[in-house]
PDB file of C-alpha atoms in Angstrom:
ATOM      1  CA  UNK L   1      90.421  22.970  42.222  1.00 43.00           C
ATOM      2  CA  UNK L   2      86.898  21.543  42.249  1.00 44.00           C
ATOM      3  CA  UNK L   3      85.100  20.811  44.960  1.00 43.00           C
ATOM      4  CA  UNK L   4      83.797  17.315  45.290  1.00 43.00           C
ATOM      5  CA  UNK L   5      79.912  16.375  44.206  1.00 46.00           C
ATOM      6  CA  UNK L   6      79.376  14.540  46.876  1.00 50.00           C
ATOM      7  CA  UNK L   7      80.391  17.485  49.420  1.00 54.00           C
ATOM      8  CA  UNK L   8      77.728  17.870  51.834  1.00 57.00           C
ATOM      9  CA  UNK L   9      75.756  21.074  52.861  1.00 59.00           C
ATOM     10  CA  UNK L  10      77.717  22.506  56.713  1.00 62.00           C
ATOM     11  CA  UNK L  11      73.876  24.106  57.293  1.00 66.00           C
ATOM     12  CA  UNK L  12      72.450  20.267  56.524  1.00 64.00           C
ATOM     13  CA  UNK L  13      74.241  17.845  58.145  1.00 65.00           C
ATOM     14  CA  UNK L  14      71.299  15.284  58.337  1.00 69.00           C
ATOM     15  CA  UNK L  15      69.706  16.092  54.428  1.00 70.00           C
ATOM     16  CA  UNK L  16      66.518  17.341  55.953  1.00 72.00           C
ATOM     17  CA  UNK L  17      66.315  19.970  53.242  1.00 69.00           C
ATOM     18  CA  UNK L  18      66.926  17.958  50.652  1.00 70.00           C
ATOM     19  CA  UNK L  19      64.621  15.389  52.011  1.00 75.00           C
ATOM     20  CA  UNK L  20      61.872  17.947  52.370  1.00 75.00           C
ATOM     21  CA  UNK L  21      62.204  19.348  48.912  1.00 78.00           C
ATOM     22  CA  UNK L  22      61.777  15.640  47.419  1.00 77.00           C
ATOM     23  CA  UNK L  23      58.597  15.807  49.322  1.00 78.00           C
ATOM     24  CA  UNK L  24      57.241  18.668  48.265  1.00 81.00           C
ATOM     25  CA  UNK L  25      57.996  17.796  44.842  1.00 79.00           C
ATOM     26  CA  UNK L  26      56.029  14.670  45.236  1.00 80.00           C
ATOM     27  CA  UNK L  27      52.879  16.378  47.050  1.00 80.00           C
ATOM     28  CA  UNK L  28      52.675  18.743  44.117  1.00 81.00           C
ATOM     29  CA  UNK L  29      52.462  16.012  41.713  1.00 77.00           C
ATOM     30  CA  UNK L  30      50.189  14.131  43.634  1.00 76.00           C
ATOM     31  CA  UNK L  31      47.342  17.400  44.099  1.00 77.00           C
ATOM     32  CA  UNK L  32      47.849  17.927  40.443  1.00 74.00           C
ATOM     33  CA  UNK L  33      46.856  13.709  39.939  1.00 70.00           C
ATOM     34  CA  UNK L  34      43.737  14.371  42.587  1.00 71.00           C
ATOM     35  CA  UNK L  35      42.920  17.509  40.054  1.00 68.00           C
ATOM     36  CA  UNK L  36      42.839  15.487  36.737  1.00 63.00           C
ATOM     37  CA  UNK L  37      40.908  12.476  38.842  1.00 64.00           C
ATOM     38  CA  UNK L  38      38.529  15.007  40.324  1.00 64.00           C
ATOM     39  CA  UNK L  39      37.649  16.269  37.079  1.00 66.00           C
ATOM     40  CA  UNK L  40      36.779  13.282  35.301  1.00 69.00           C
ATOM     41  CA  UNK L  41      35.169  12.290  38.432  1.00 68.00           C
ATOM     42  CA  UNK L  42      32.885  15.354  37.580  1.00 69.00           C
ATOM     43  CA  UNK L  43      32.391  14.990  34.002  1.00 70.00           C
ATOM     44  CA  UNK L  44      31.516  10.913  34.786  1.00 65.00           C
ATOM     45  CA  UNK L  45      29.023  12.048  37.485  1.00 66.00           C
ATOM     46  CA  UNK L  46      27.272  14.349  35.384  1.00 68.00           C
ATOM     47  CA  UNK L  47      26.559  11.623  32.862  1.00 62.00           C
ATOM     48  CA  UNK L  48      25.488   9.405  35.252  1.00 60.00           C
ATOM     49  CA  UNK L  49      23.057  12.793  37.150  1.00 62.00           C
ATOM     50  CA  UNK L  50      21.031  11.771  33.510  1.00 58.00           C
ATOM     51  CA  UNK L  51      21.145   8.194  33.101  1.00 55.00           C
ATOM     52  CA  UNK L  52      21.853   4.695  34.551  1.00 51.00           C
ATOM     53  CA  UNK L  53      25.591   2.559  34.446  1.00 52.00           C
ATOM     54  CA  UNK L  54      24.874   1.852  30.543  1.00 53.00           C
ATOM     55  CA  UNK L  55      25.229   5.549  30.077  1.00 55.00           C
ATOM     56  CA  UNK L  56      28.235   5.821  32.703  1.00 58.00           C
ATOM     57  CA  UNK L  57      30.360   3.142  30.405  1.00 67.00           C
ATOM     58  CA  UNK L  58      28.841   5.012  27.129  1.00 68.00           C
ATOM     59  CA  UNK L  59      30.258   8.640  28.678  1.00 68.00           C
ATOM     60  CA  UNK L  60      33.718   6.931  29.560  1.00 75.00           C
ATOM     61  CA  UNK L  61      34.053   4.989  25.674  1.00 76.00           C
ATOM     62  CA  UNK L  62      32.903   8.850  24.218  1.00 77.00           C
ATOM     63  CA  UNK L  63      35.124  10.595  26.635  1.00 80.00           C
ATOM     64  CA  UNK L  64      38.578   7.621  26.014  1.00 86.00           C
ATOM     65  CA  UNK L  65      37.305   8.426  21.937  1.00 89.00           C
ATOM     66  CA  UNK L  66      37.723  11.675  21.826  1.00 90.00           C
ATOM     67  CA  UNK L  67      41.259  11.313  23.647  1.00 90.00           C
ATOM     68  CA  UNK L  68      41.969   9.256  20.874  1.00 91.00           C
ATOM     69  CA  UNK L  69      41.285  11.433  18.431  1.00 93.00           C
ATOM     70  CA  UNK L  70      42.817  14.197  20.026  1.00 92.00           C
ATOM     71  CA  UNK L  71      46.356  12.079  20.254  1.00 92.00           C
ATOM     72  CA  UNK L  72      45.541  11.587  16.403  1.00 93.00           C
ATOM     73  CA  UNK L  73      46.019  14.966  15.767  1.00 94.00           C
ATOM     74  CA  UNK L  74      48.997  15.465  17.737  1.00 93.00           C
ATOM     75  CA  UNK L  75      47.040  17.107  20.714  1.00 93.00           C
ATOM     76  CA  UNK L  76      48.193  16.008  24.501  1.00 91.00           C
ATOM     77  CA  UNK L  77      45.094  15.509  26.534  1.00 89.00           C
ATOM     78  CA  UNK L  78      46.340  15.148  30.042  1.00 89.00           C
ATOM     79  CA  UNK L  79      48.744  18.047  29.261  1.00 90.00           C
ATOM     80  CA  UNK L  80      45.963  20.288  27.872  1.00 90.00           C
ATOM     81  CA  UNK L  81      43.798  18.682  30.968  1.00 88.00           C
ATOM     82  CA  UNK L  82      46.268  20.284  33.423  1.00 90.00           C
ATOM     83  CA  UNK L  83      46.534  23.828  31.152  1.00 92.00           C
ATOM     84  CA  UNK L  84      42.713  24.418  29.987  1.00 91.00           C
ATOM     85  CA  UNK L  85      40.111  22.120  31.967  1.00 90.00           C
ATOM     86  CA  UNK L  86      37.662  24.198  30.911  1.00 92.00           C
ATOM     87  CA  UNK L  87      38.433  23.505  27.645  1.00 92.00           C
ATOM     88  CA  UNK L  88      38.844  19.817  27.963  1.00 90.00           C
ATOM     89  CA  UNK L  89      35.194  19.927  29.722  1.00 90.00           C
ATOM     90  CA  UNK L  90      33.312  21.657  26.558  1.00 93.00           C
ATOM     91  CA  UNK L  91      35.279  19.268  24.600  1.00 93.00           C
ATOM     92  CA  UNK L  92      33.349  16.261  26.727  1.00 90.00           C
ATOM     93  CA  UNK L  93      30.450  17.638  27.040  1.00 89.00           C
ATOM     94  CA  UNK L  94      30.114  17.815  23.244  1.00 91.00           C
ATOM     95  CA  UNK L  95      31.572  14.703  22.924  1.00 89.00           C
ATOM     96  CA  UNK L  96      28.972  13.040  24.964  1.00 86.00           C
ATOM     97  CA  UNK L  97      25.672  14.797  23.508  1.00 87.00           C
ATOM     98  CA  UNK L  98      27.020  13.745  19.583  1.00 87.00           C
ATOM     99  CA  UNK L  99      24.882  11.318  18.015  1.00 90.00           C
ATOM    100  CA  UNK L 100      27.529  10.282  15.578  1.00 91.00           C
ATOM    101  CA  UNK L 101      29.017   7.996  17.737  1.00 87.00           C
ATOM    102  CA  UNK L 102      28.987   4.425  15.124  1.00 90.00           C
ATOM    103  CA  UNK L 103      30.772   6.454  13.320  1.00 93.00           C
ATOM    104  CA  UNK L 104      33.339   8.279  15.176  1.00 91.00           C
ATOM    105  CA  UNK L 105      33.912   4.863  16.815  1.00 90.00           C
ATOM    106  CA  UNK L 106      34.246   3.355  12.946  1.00 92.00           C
ATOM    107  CA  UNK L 107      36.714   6.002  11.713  1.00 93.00           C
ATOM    108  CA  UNK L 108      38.912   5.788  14.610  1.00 92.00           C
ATOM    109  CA  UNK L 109      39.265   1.723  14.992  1.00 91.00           C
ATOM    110  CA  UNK L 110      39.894   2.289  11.077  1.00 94.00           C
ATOM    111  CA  UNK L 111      42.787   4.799  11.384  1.00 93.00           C
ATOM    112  CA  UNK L 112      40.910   7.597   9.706  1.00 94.00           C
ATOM    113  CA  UNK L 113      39.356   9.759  12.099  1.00 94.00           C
ATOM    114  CA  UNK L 114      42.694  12.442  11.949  1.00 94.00           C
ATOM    115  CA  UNK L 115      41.213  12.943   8.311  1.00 95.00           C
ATOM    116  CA  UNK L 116      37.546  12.840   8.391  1.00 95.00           C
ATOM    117  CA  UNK L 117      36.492  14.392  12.157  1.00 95.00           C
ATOM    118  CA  UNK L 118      35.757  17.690  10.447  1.00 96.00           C
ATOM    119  CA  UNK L 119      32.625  16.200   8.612  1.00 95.00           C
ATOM    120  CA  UNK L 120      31.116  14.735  11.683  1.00 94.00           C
ATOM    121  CA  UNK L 121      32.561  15.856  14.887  1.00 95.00           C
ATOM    122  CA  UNK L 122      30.647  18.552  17.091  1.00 95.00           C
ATOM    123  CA  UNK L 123      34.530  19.744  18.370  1.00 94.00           C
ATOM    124  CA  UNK L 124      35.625  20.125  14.937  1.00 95.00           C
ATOM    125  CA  UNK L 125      36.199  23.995  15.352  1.00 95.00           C
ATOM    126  CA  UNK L 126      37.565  23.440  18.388  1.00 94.00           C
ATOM    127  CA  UNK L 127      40.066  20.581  18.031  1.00 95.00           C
ATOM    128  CA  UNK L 128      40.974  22.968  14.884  1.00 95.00           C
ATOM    129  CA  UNK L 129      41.602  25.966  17.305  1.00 94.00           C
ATOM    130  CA  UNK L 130      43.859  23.958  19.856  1.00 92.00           C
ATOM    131  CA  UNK L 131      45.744  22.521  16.260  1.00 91.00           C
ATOM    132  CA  UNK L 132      46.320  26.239  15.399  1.00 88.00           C
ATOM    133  CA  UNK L 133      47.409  27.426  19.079  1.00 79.00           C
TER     134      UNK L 133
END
């Protein structure tokens, strides 16, 4: 005979422990959400430590490109954010000192950046490496 689902716990009468395990599920995501934001947050204020707001909206269009690109090539860039943020930071920092933006911004917008990256893209070698892993 099987006991029924719905059967509570004799040591939880009230479902404080489930109750408390919901919430610690939900604090865990939300330090892992303050993570991500704090990181962009850092990678944005560094571009603006050099520059004015023009260069703040140029830093986020280079750093939304280059997730993009990486979804183009079947690359996760929150999940790799959470993993490797060191990695995901040299990726932006490259990404916002390359002087090929017209056309990395051309080739994606055209479909055809998952092909042609390699001939212009200072993360070539390593989008190629996190492909590989």
């Amino acid at each position: 005979m099987s006991t029924p689902a719905c059967k509570s716990d004799p040591f939880d009468a009230f479902g404080i422990a489930a109750t408390m395990e919901g919430w610690r599920c939900m604090l865990k995501v939300a330090r892992e959400l303050r993570d991500v934001d704090a990181e962009m947050m850092d990678t944005l204020l560094d571009a603006h430590a050099s520059g004015g707001m023009a260069q703040d909206r140029d830093a986020a269009d280079k750093v939304r490109s280059l997730a993009t690109l990486m979804c183009g090539l079947h690359l996760e860039p929150e999940a790799l954010r959470r993993s490797r943020p060191e990695i995901v930071r040299e990726l932006e920092a490259a990404c916002l000192g390359c002087a090929e933006r017209a056309r990395c911004t051309r080739e994606l917008r055209g479909g055809t950046a998952a092909d042609t990256y390699p001939e212009f893209c200072p993360n070539a070698a390593r989008l190629d490496g996190l492909r590989e892993a």
